[in-house]
Structures are given as structure tokens and as C-alpha cells.
Amino acid sequence: MVLGVRAIPLTFVAHVLAILGLVFVLVWTLHFRGGLAWEAPNKSLIFNLHPLLMLVGFIIIGGEAIISYKSLPLRKDVKKLIHLVLHAIALVLGILGIYTAFKYHNESGIANLYSLHSWLGIGIIVLYGIQWLFGFLVFFYPGGSTGLRRESVPWHVVFGLTVFTLAVGNATIGFLEKLTFLENSGLAKFGSEALFVNFTAVITILFGAFVILSVLSQSPAEDENSYSAI
């Protein structure tokens, strides 16, 4: 299904939302939560790396990788390489983001993998890795036959969008979970930080929505920029 709207305006909105998401998560972790650290006596500073890496590294860069076919006026082979590299960066940063959550839990004496958010997170990162490996082998190197690539494109697109949607949904669960913990520890429910976290989650959802809409919209040149041309 292709929507009867052009992709470029939708990708522009997605880029703006990506910048807002970056700003919001930085303000939250640096201003409200005290900063970022790989090693620190205050273990919460270690945890602060988790939302930053997952939102900016995994979701935003992953989303930009998805819409690169619709937003970059480049040759198909160049866009394919950019698509592959951005997804690889997103995957690596996502793995680091999950590691920081384990590191925080282990150094704070907190149990691991007890929440729905953590279960989904592990499953999603595994699916993301499978999707990237499949795309690399079939569409990049060594590359499948023309028939295999043609038949794989719809499944590759649908599976990729499904994993991305799950990632966005799980990120919002993560914001909710962390905010709930903070509020149970005394954070004001209608305070500035609580509102800020909620707005960050809303921006994340809107970014995901516009990424998906851009994929379903009309490419600037259908024969050059669409997923059907992979």
C-alpha cells in the first residue's frame, strides 16, 4: 500500500522530531537526572546512558536508516550502503544501551530481566540483529539472486517496520516504567520532570509514526528511491 502523499514532507517532520528527541533526552539525563557516566559512585549516572543510547542510538538512528531511501537524493547503491551502515550503528548502540542497564542493575544489586520492558528489549534487539544480518547477506554481500531479492523485499520491509514499531512501543514502556519508579520515590506527579518525560515519550511515538508514514508514502522517483528498487 502506498499513500497518496509525497514522502519528503513526512521525512522532514521525522527529522525535526528526531532532533527534538535528542534534545529532550539530553535535557532529561543531564539536567534533571544529574548527568552521564560509565563509572561513578552514583550508579544512576550509569543508568542515564541507557535511555540516551536506546532513544538516540537505537530508535532515532534506526528510524533514519529506514527513511534514508525516501529522503536522500542519491544513487540506489549509495543509499543501500547508508541504510546498512546506519542500521549497524543503531544495532551496536542498542546493544551498548542494554549493557548499561545490566551494568547499572549489577552494580546496584538490582535483579535483571524481571520486567516486561526488559523481556521485550532483549527480544527486539535479537530480531533487529537477525533483520540486519538477513539484509546484509541477501541485499549486500554475497547477495542473493535477482529472484530471491525481489521476493525478499516485501518481507524485509514488513519485518523491519514491525521490529521498529516494537522498539518504539518498548521505549515508551521504558519511559513509563522509569517515571513510575521515580514517582514512587517521591517525584512530583505533575512536576516539570514528570511532564518532560511524558513529552519525550510522545515525541518518540510521533517520530515512529512519521517514519512509518514516510515508508508508506510516494517516493520522489519511484524507480530510484523506493524499497521496491532494492
XYZ file of N, CA and C in Angstrom:
690
model
N 0.844 -1.192 0.000
C 0.000 0.000 0.000
C 0.881 1.243 0.000
N 0.562 2.203 -0.882
C 1.276 3.469 -0.955
C 0.279 4.596 -0.754
N 0.569 5.473 0.208
C -0.314 6.598 0.470
C -0.179 7.633 -0.643
N -1.243 8.368 -0.876
C -1.245 9.364 -1.938
C -0.632 10.680 -1.515
N 0.473 10.625 -0.781
C 1.187 11.830 -0.358
C 2.670 11.624 -0.637
N 3.379 12.738 -0.801
C 4.805 12.692 -1.060
C 5.580 12.384 0.216
N 6.707 11.702 0.058
C 7.494 11.278 1.217
C 8.289 12.418 1.837
N 8.796 13.347 1.011
C 9.732 14.352 1.507
C 9.180 15.174 2.666
N 7.937 15.713 2.600
C 7.433 16.467 3.762
C 7.356 15.612 5.023
N 7.016 14.343 4.871
C 6.926 13.454 6.033
C 8.303 13.172 6.626
N 9.295 12.990 5.759
C 10.644 12.751 6.269
C 11.200 14.004 6.946
N 10.829 15.182 6.442
C 11.259 16.431 7.075
C 10.720 16.510 8.508
N 9.448 16.169 8.695
C 8.860 16.176 10.036
C 9.571 15.147 10.924
N 9.886 13.988 10.353
C 10.587 12.961 11.122
C 11.955 13.463 11.584
N 12.679 14.175 10.715
C 13.984 14.722 11.086
C 13.844 15.728 12.232
N 12.834 16.590 12.158
C 12.605 17.577 13.220
C 12.315 16.871 14.536
N 11.474 15.845 14.498
C 11.150 15.086 15.708
C 12.376 14.362 16.254
N 13.253 13.903 15.362
C 14.483 13.255 15.801
C 15.357 14.229 16.587
N 15.463 15.465 16.082
C 16.250 16.488 16.785
C 15.628 16.807 18.141
N 14.304 16.933 18.160
C 13.620 17.190 19.425
C 13.835 16.047 20.411
N 13.776 14.816 19.927
C 14.006 13.667 20.792
C 15.399 13.693 21.390
N 16.396 14.031 20.564
C 17.770 14.146 21.053
C 17.875 15.215 22.143
N 17.293 16.378 21.879
C 17.357 17.480 22.848
C 16.662 17.094 24.152
N 15.479 16.515 24.031
C 14.705 16.189 25.229
C 15.412 15.143 26.094
N 15.961 14.104 25.485
C 16.587 13.058 26.292
C 17.888 13.575 26.912
N 18.586 14.488 26.224
C 19.785 15.084 26.806
C 19.433 15.990 27.982
N 18.390 16.801 27.831
C 17.973 17.675 28.927
C 17.544 16.838 30.127
N 16.813 15.759 29.869
C 16.359 14.911 30.980
C 17.540 14.281 31.716
N 18.457 13.660 30.951
C 19.558 12.944 31.603
C 20.598 13.884 32.208
N 20.856 15.019 31.560
C 21.888 15.935 32.049
C 21.362 16.915 33.095
N 20.185 17.479 32.847
C 19.652 18.498 33.752
C 18.867 17.898 34.925
N 17.903 17.049 34.600
C 17.040 16.502 35.646
C 17.679 15.333 36.400
N 18.425 14.481 35.675
C 18.955 13.271 36.293
C 20.414 13.375 36.699
N 21.085 14.497 36.462
C 22.412 14.713 37.020
C 23.593 14.405 36.143
N 23.374 13.849 34.932
C 24.495 13.628 34.035
C 24.656 12.181 33.610
N 25.782 11.914 32.936
C 26.067 10.603 32.362
C 27.442 10.141 32.812
N 27.596 8.835 33.026
C 28.907 8.306 33.424
C 28.960 6.810 33.148
N 30.144 6.355 32.765
C 30.347 4.908 32.605
C 30.721 4.274 33.944
N 31.492 5.011 34.741
C 31.848 4.581 36.090
C 31.578 5.744 37.033
N 30.858 5.494 38.126
C 30.557 6.564 39.071
C 30.027 5.972 40.367
N 30.316 6.625 41.514
C 29.721 6.175 42.782
C 28.200 6.247 42.728
N 27.687 7.271 42.063
C 26.235 7.398 41.877
C 25.836 6.553 40.682
N 25.307 5.376 40.923
C 25.021 4.425 39.856
C 23.913 4.896 38.915
N 23.123 5.858 39.359
C 22.069 6.387 38.483
C 22.657 7.069 37.261
N 23.870 7.586 37.383
C 24.516 8.222 36.231
C 24.857 7.197 35.157
N 25.126 5.971 35.586
C 25.362 4.886 34.636
C 24.065 4.537 33.919
N 22.985 4.461 34.690
C 21.690 4.143 34.065
C 21.296 5.200 33.042
N 21.661 6.459 33.266
C 21.251 7.528 32.358
C 21.752 7.318 30.931
N 22.801 6.517 30.780
C 23.272 6.190 29.439
C 22.253 5.339 28.690
N 21.468 4.572 29.432
C 20.519 3.643 28.806
C 19.461 4.357 27.956
N 18.699 5.308 28.499
C 17.716 5.978 27.645
C 18.352 6.778 26.516
N 19.532 7.339 26.751
C 20.203 8.095 25.687
C 20.593 7.187 24.532
N 21.248 6.072 24.837
C 21.695 5.157 23.789
C 20.521 4.487 23.078
N 19.468 4.158 23.830
C 18.340 3.463 23.218
C 17.511 4.398 22.347
N 17.281 5.620 22.812
C 16.460 6.540 22.025
C 17.237 7.089 20.837
N 18.391 7.677 21.108
C 19.161 8.305 20.034
C 19.852 7.255 19.163
N 20.509 6.285 19.814
C 21.270 5.302 19.055
C 20.420 4.274 18.341
N 19.471 3.714 19.063
C 18.709 2.591 18.511
C 17.499 3.053 17.703
N 16.677 3.923 18.271
C 15.426 4.289 17.617
C 15.608 5.399 16.588
N 16.280 6.486 16.967
C 16.399 7.606 16.025
C 17.305 7.243 14.852
N 18.494 6.724 15.115
C 19.376 6.340 14.011
C 18.765 5.196 13.216
N 18.112 4.251 13.913
C 17.419 3.177 13.206
C 16.301 3.711 12.332
N 15.549 4.688 12.835
C 14.489 5.296 12.037
C 15.038 6.053 10.843
N 16.144 6.776 11.043
C 16.774 7.490 9.935
C 17.262 6.507 8.876
N 17.731 5.342 9.299
C 18.140 4.322 8.338
C 16.965 3.869 7.484
N 15.804 3.748 8.110
C 14.612 3.302 7.388
C 14.185 4.322 6.342
N 14.187 5.612 6.718
C 13.682 6.627 5.789
C 14.761 7.140 4.845
N 15.986 6.604 4.945
C 17.056 7.085 4.071
C 16.723 6.867 2.601
N 15.980 5.813 2.303
C 15.598 5.549 0.907
C 14.646 6.611 0.366
N 13.917 7.266 1.270
C 12.934 8.254 0.825
C 13.432 9.691 0.960
N 14.549 9.910 1.636
C 14.948 11.282 1.921
C 16.273 11.688 1.297
N 17.057 10.728 0.830
C 18.371 11.059 0.275
C 18.344 11.013 -1.253
N 18.707 12.112 -1.914
C 18.708 12.152 -3.390
C 19.992 11.565 -3.956
N 20.221 10.295 -3.685
C 21.459 9.636 -4.090
C 21.154 8.393 -4.914
N 22.209 7.815 -5.495
C 22.036 6.588 -6.253
C 21.594 5.456 -5.328
N 20.919 4.472 -5.920
C 20.377 3.365 -5.140
C 21.461 2.616 -4.372
N 22.606 2.367 -4.998
C 23.648 1.606 -4.331
C 24.246 2.379 -3.155
N 24.328 3.707 -3.292
C 24.836 4.532 -2.195
C 23.853 4.519 -1.031
N 22.575 4.668 -1.346
C 21.557 4.654 -0.294
C 21.493 3.292 0.398
N 21.717 2.243 -0.361
C 21.724 0.906 0.238
C 22.841 0.782 1.266
N 24.016 1.326 0.938
C 25.140 1.279 1.867
C 24.857 2.123 3.106
N 24.313 3.321 2.910
C 23.965 4.184 4.047
C 22.939 3.503 4.936
N 21.927 2.892 4.324
C 20.890 2.151 5.040
C 21.522 1.061 5.901
N 22.448 0.316 5.330
C 23.106 -0.780 6.035
C 23.961 -0.266 7.186
N 24.752 0.777 6.935
C 25.666 1.303 7.954
C 24.898 1.921 9.115
N 23.855 2.700 8.808
C 23.065 3.319 9.881
C 22.407 2.263 10.759
N 21.897 1.208 10.140
C 21.296 0.135 10.932
C 22.354 -0.567 11.784
N 23.567 -0.720 11.256
C 24.645 -1.343 12.038
C 24.992 -0.481 13.246
N 25.070 0.836 13.038
C 25.351 1.750 14.148
C 24.247 1.666 15.194
N 22.997 1.654 14.728
C 21.862 1.554 15.641
C 21.921 0.262 16.455
N 22.277 -0.828 15.799
C 22.345 -2.118 16.477
C 23.438 -2.117 17.548
N 24.612 -1.597 17.200
C 25.716 -1.557 18.159
C 25.368 -0.674 19.359
N 24.808 0.509 19.100
C 24.447 1.402 20.197
C 23.305 0.819 21.030
N 22.397 0.084 20.383
C 21.327 -0.582 21.117
C 21.876 -1.645 22.065
N 22.853 -2.406 21.581
C 23.477 -3.419 22.435
C 24.184 -2.763 23.615
N 24.890 -1.649 23.353
C 25.538 -0.910 24.434
C 24.507 -0.354 25.422
N 23.379 0.103 24.880
C 22.329 0.621 25.749
C 21.784 -0.439 26.680
N 21.593 -1.646 26.158
C 21.119 -2.749 27.004
C 22.191 -3.132 28.024
N 23.437 -3.105 27.585
C 24.535 -3.430 28.516
C 24.577 -2.458 29.690
N 24.347 -1.168 29.422
C 24.382 -0.192 30.513
C 23.286 -0.462 31.538
N 22.129 -0.958 31.081
C 21.060 -1.297 32.021
C 21.496 -2.463 32.914
N 22.126 -3.498 32.306
C 22.644 -4.612 33.097
C 23.740 -4.139 34.056
N 24.610 -3.270 33.563
C 25.708 -2.760 34.400
C 25.159 -2.008 35.604
N 24.171 -1.169 35.369
C 23.543 -0.423 36.461
C 22.901 -1.362 37.470
N 22.155 -2.338 36.979
C 21.491 -3.282 37.870
C 22.515 -4.084 38.679
N 23.541 -4.596 38.002
C 24.535 -5.433 38.690
C 25.294 -4.654 39.755
N 25.668 -3.413 39.452
C 26.437 -2.614 40.404
C 25.554 -2.033 41.512
N 24.231 -2.065 41.300
C 23.313 -1.534 42.308
C 22.621 -2.631 43.095
N 22.918 -3.893 42.764
C 22.283 -5.005 43.454
C 20.819 -5.178 43.100
N 20.444 -4.841 41.876
C 19.063 -4.951 41.401
C 18.963 -6.149 40.472
N 17.876 -6.903 40.574
C 17.675 -8.069 39.720
C 17.544 -7.648 38.254
N 17.970 -8.542 37.369
C 17.853 -8.306 35.932
C 16.663 -9.063 35.347
N 16.154 -8.549 34.260
C 15.153 -9.240 33.439
C 13.914 -9.647 34.229
N 13.398 -8.743 35.025
C 12.176 -9.038 35.777
C 10.964 -8.323 35.202
N 11.174 -7.375 34.269
C 10.062 -6.562 33.777
C 9.731 -6.884 32.325
N 8.520 -6.532 31.920
C 8.120 -6.692 30.525
C 9.036 -5.891 29.611
N 9.403 -4.691 30.040
C 10.286 -3.843 29.238
C 11.602 -4.546 28.927
N 12.175 -5.197 29.920
C 13.450 -5.885 29.708
C 13.278 -7.114 28.821
N 12.217 -7.859 29.004
C 11.961 -9.016 28.148
C 11.825 -8.607 26.690
N 10.988 -7.599 26.472
C 10.799 -7.124 25.101
C 12.103 -6.570 24.526
N 12.871 -5.867 25.347
C 14.114 -5.284 24.871
C 15.081 -6.328 24.332
N 15.246 -7.420 25.063
C 16.133 -8.493 24.610
C 15.614 -9.104 23.310
N 14.312 -9.359 23.277
C 13.735 -9.951 22.065
C 13.868 -9.048 20.859
N 13.650 -7.758 21.052
C 13.701 -6.812 19.936
C 15.119 -6.671 19.402
N 16.112 -6.607 20.281
C 17.487 -6.460 19.812
C 17.926 -7.707 19.049
N 17.450 -8.873 19.453
C 17.765 -10.107 18.727
C 17.121 -10.079 17.338
N 15.847 -9.693 17.269
C 15.159 -9.608 15.983
C 15.823 -8.569 15.069
N 16.248 -7.469 15.657
C 16.933 -6.415 14.890
C 18.221 -6.967 14.280
N 18.967 -7.720 15.080
C 20.198 -8.324 14.580
C 19.946 -9.307 13.463
N 18.903 -10.118 13.593
C 18.544 -11.071 12.537
C 18.171 -10.330 11.264
N 17.386 -9.264 11.397
C 16.981 -8.463 10.247
C 18.186 -7.852 9.544
N 19.135 -7.329 10.323
C 20.321 -6.727 9.719
C 21.160 -7.776 8.999
N 21.355 -8.917 9.635
C 22.161 -9.981 9.025
C 21.517 -10.480 7.739
N 20.196 -10.641 7.756
C 19.488 -11.076 6.552
C 19.673 -10.054 5.428
N 19.497 -8.771 5.745
C 19.661 -7.732 4.739
C 21.073 -7.698 4.184
N 22.065 -7.883 5.055
C 23.455 -7.877 4.609
C 23.729 -9.023 3.638
N 23.282 -10.225 3.984
C 23.579 -11.403 3.171
C 22.810 -11.416 1.850
N 21.558 -10.960 1.887
C 20.713 -11.049 0.682
C 20.890 -9.848 -0.237
N 20.960 -8.640 0.335
C 20.964 -7.431 -0.491
C 22.338 -6.791 -0.664
N 23.324 -7.214 0.155
C 24.627 -6.567 0.077
C 25.735 -7.552 -0.289
N 26.091 -8.444 0.627
C 27.164 -9.397 0.343
C 26.891 -10.724 1.062
N 27.014 -11.859 0.366
C 27.368 -12.011 -1.051
C 26.245 -11.636 -2.013
N 25.039 -11.447 -1.468
C 23.915 -11.036 -2.310
C 23.189 -12.233 -2.904
N 21.864 -12.197 -2.800
C 21.070 -13.276 -3.349
C 20.793 -13.054 -4.827
N 20.172 -14.025 -5.434
C 19.793 -13.901 -6.841
C 18.745 -12.802 -7.004
N 18.550 -12.397 -8.245
C 17.556 -11.352 -8.510
C 16.172 -11.774 -8.024
N 15.827 -13.027 -8.269
C 14.530 -13.532 -7.839
C 14.389 -13.549 -6.334
N 15.445 -13.972 -5.645
C 15.397 -14.022 -4.183
C 15.263 -12.625 -3.603
N 16.017 -11.682 -4.151
C 15.936 -10.318 -3.646
C 14.552 -9.724 -3.883
N 13.998 -9.984 -5.070
C 12.673 -9.452 -5.382
C 11.620 -10.024 -4.439
N 11.685 -11.325 -4.172
C 10.712 -11.948 -3.285
C 10.935 -11.561 -1.818
N 12.179 -11.220 -1.461
C 12.501 -10.917 -0.069
C 12.150 -9.495 0.326
N 12.093 -8.572 -0.659
C 11.878 -7.163 -0.335
C 10.634 -6.930 0.517
N 9.441 -7.433 0.117
C 8.255 -7.153 0.953
C 8.404 -7.675 2.376
N 8.982 -8.860 2.524
C 9.156 -9.426 3.857
C 10.181 -8.636 4.655
N 11.231 -8.201 3.984
C 12.261 -7.405 4.640
C 11.684 -6.081 5.154
N 10.870 -5.450 4.354
C 10.254 -4.174 4.734
C 9.274 -4.370 5.884
N 8.384 -5.348 5.758
C 7.369 -5.577 6.789
C 8.014 -5.996 8.101
N 8.973 -6.889 8.028
C 9.641 -7.339 9.255
C 10.398 -6.187 9.899
N 11.081 -5.375 9.076
C 11.819 -4.238 9.609
C 10.915 -3.236 10.298
N 9.783 -2.915 9.660
C 8.835 -1.974 10.264
C 8.212 -2.544 11.532
N 7.998 -3.859 11.550
C 7.447 -4.492 12.748
C 8.416 -4.375 13.923
N 9.683 -4.684 13.662
C 10.689 -4.592 14.721
C 10.838 -3.150 15.186
N 10.835 -2.204 14.240
C 10.954 -0.788 14.602
C 9.764 -0.338 15.445
N 8.568 -0.764 15.071
C 7.371 -0.417 15.835
C 7.438 -0.987 17.242
N 7.904 -2.223 17.363
C 8.068 -2.831 18.683
C 9.087 -2.048 19.515
N 10.156 -1.582 18.876
C 11.180 -0.819 19.585
C 10.611 0.497 20.111
N 9.833 1.186 19.284
C 9.217 2.440 19.714
C 8.251 2.187 20.870
N 7.431 1.153 20.739
C 6.496 0.821 21.804
C 7.204 0.468 23.095
N 8.301 -0.283 22.984
C 9.020 -0.674 24.189
C 9.729 0.516 24.827
N 10.161 1.475 24.009
C 10.768 2.683 24.566
C 9.759 3.448 25.417
N 8.523 3.542 24.944
C 7.509 4.240 25.732
C 7.215 3.492 27.035
N 7.236 2.158 26.980
C 7.080 1.377 28.206
C 8.229 1.681 29.168
N 9.438 1.822 28.610
C 10.589 2.140 29.440
C 10.477 3.495 30.109
N 10.023 4.499 29.355
C 9.810 5.817 29.964
C 8.783 5.731 31.093
N 7.691 5.010 30.835
C 6.650 4.862 31.841
C 7.181 4.147 33.076
N 7.953 3.086 32.852
C 8.492 2.315 33.977
C 9.411 3.168 34.836
N 10.334 3.883 34.193
C 11.269 4.718 34.946
C 10.537 5.838 35.675
N 9.576 6.466 35.002
C 8.824 7.545 35.638
C 8.030 7.032 36.823
N 7.481 5.836 36.709
C 6.735 5.239 37.824
C 7.640 5.009 39.024
N 8.853 4.490 38.767
C 9.819 4.294 39.852
C 10.152 5.621 40.525
N 10.382 6.655 39.711
C 10.740 7.966 40.258
C 9.598 8.556 41.087
N 8.380 8.413 40.591
C 7.224 8.953 41.315
C 6.991 8.195 42.613
N 7.237 6.901 42.604
C 7.112 6.126 43.843
C 8.194 6.500 44.855
N 9.277 7.114 44.349
C 10.360 7.556 45.231
C 10.214 9.013 45.643
N 9.107 9.631 45.259
C 8.848 10.981 45.719
C 8.790 12.058 44.654
N 9.052 11.708 43.385
C 8.990 12.721 42.331
C 7.546 13.196 42.149
N 7.380 14.505 42.038
C 6.030 15.064 41.884
C 5.387 14.589 40.588
N 4.169 14.076 40.699
C 3.489 13.523 39.528
C 3.180 14.573 38.470
N 2.975 15.809 38.889
C 2.708 16.880 37.935
C 3.850 17.891 37.897
N 5.033 17.434 38.314
C 6.199 18.299 38.293
C 6.789 18.423 36.905
N 7.771 19.292 36.766
C 8.363 19.563 35.451
C 9.067 18.341 34.880
N 9.733 17.556 35.723
C 10.424 16.374 35.192
C 9.444 15.322 34.703
N 8.389 15.097 35.456
C 7.388 14.116 35.035
C 6.773 14.513 33.700
N 6.434 15.774 33.549
C 5.881 16.247 32.286
C 6.910 16.126 31.167
N 8.162 16.398 31.487
C 9.223 16.336 30.484
C 9.396 14.906 29.961
N 9.365 13.941 30.872
C 9.498 12.539 30.463
C 8.321 12.130 29.582
N 7.111 12.543 29.952
C 5.938 12.213 29.146
C 6.032 12.817 27.750
N 6.480 14.054 27.667
C 6.629 14.691 26.354
C 7.711 13.988 25.526
N 8.771 13.525 26.178
C 9.809 12.779 25.461
C 9.233 11.500 24.862
N 8.392 10.828 25.618
C 7.741 9.615 25.118
C 6.808 9.931 23.952
N 6.070 11.033 24.041
C 5.174 11.433 22.953
C 5.973 11.724 21.688
N 7.093 12.419 21.827
C 7.950 12.708 20.668
C 8.455 11.409 20.046
N 8.816 10.451 20.882
C 9.278 9.153 20.383
C 8.200 8.470 19.556
N 6.967 8.480 20.055
C 5.850 7.863 19.335
C 5.600 8.575 18.004
N 5.613 9.908 18.033
C 5.378 10.674 16.806
C 6.484 10.433 15.789
N 7.720 10.347 16.249
C 8.825 10.047 15.341
C 8.601 8.697 14.662
N 8.260 7.692 15.461
C 7.995 6.377 14.887
C 6.863 6.404 13.882
N 5.811 7.164 14.177
C 4.672 7.249 13.273
C 5.071 7.867 11.941
N 5.867 8.933 11.978
C 6.249 9.596 10.733
C 7.273 8.777 9.948
N 8.074 7.985 10.615
C 8.961 7.062 9.900
C 8.128 6.063 9.104
N 7.124 5.487 9.744
C 6.270 4.504 9.070
C 5.475 5.160 7.941
N 4.939 6.354 8.195
C 4.194 7.059 7.149
C 5.081 7.371 5.945
N 6.337 7.710 6.199
C 7.236 8.019 5.088
C 7.496 6.787 4.221
N 7.585 5.619 4.846
C 7.789 4.386 4.086
C 6.568 4.079 3.227
N 5.376 4.387 3.744
C 4.140 4.097 3.022
C 3.776 5.183 2.015
N 4.551 6.244 1.933
C 4.239 7.357 1.037
C 4.957 7.203 -0.297
N 4.716 8.154 -1.180
C 5.269 8.101 -2.534
C 6.699 8.635 -2.552
N 7.589 7.891 -3.181
C 8.975 8.323 -3.309
C 9.082 9.463 -4.310
N 10.140 10.284 -4.202
C 10.359 11.342 -5.187
C 10.458 10.803 -6.606
N 11.119 9.633 -6.735
C 11.191 8.960 -8.041
C 11.051 7.478 -7.773
N 9.926 6.923 -8.106
C 9.572 5.569 -7.682
C 10.598 4.532 -8.111
N 11.217 4.744 -9.280
C 12.149 3.732 -9.782
C 13.507 3.822 -9.098
N 13.788 4.945 -8.409
C 15.099 5.126 -7.807
C 15.083 5.003 -6.290
N 14.028 5.481 -5.650
C 14.082 5.683 -4.214
C 13.228 4.740 -3.389
N 12.442 3.919 -3.996
C 11.525 3.092 -3.220
C 12.209 1.801 -2.774
N 11.614 1.167 -1.783
C 12.129 -0.112 -1.334
C 12.021 -1.180 -2.417
N 11.078 -0.992 -3.353
C 10.923 -1.982 -4.408
C 12.132 -2.031 -5.316
N 12.988 -1.012 -5.235
C 14.151 -0.957 -6.094
C 15.412 -1.510 -5.430
N 15.278 -2.094 -4.240
C 16.458 -2.618 -3.546
C 17.107 -3.697 -4.400
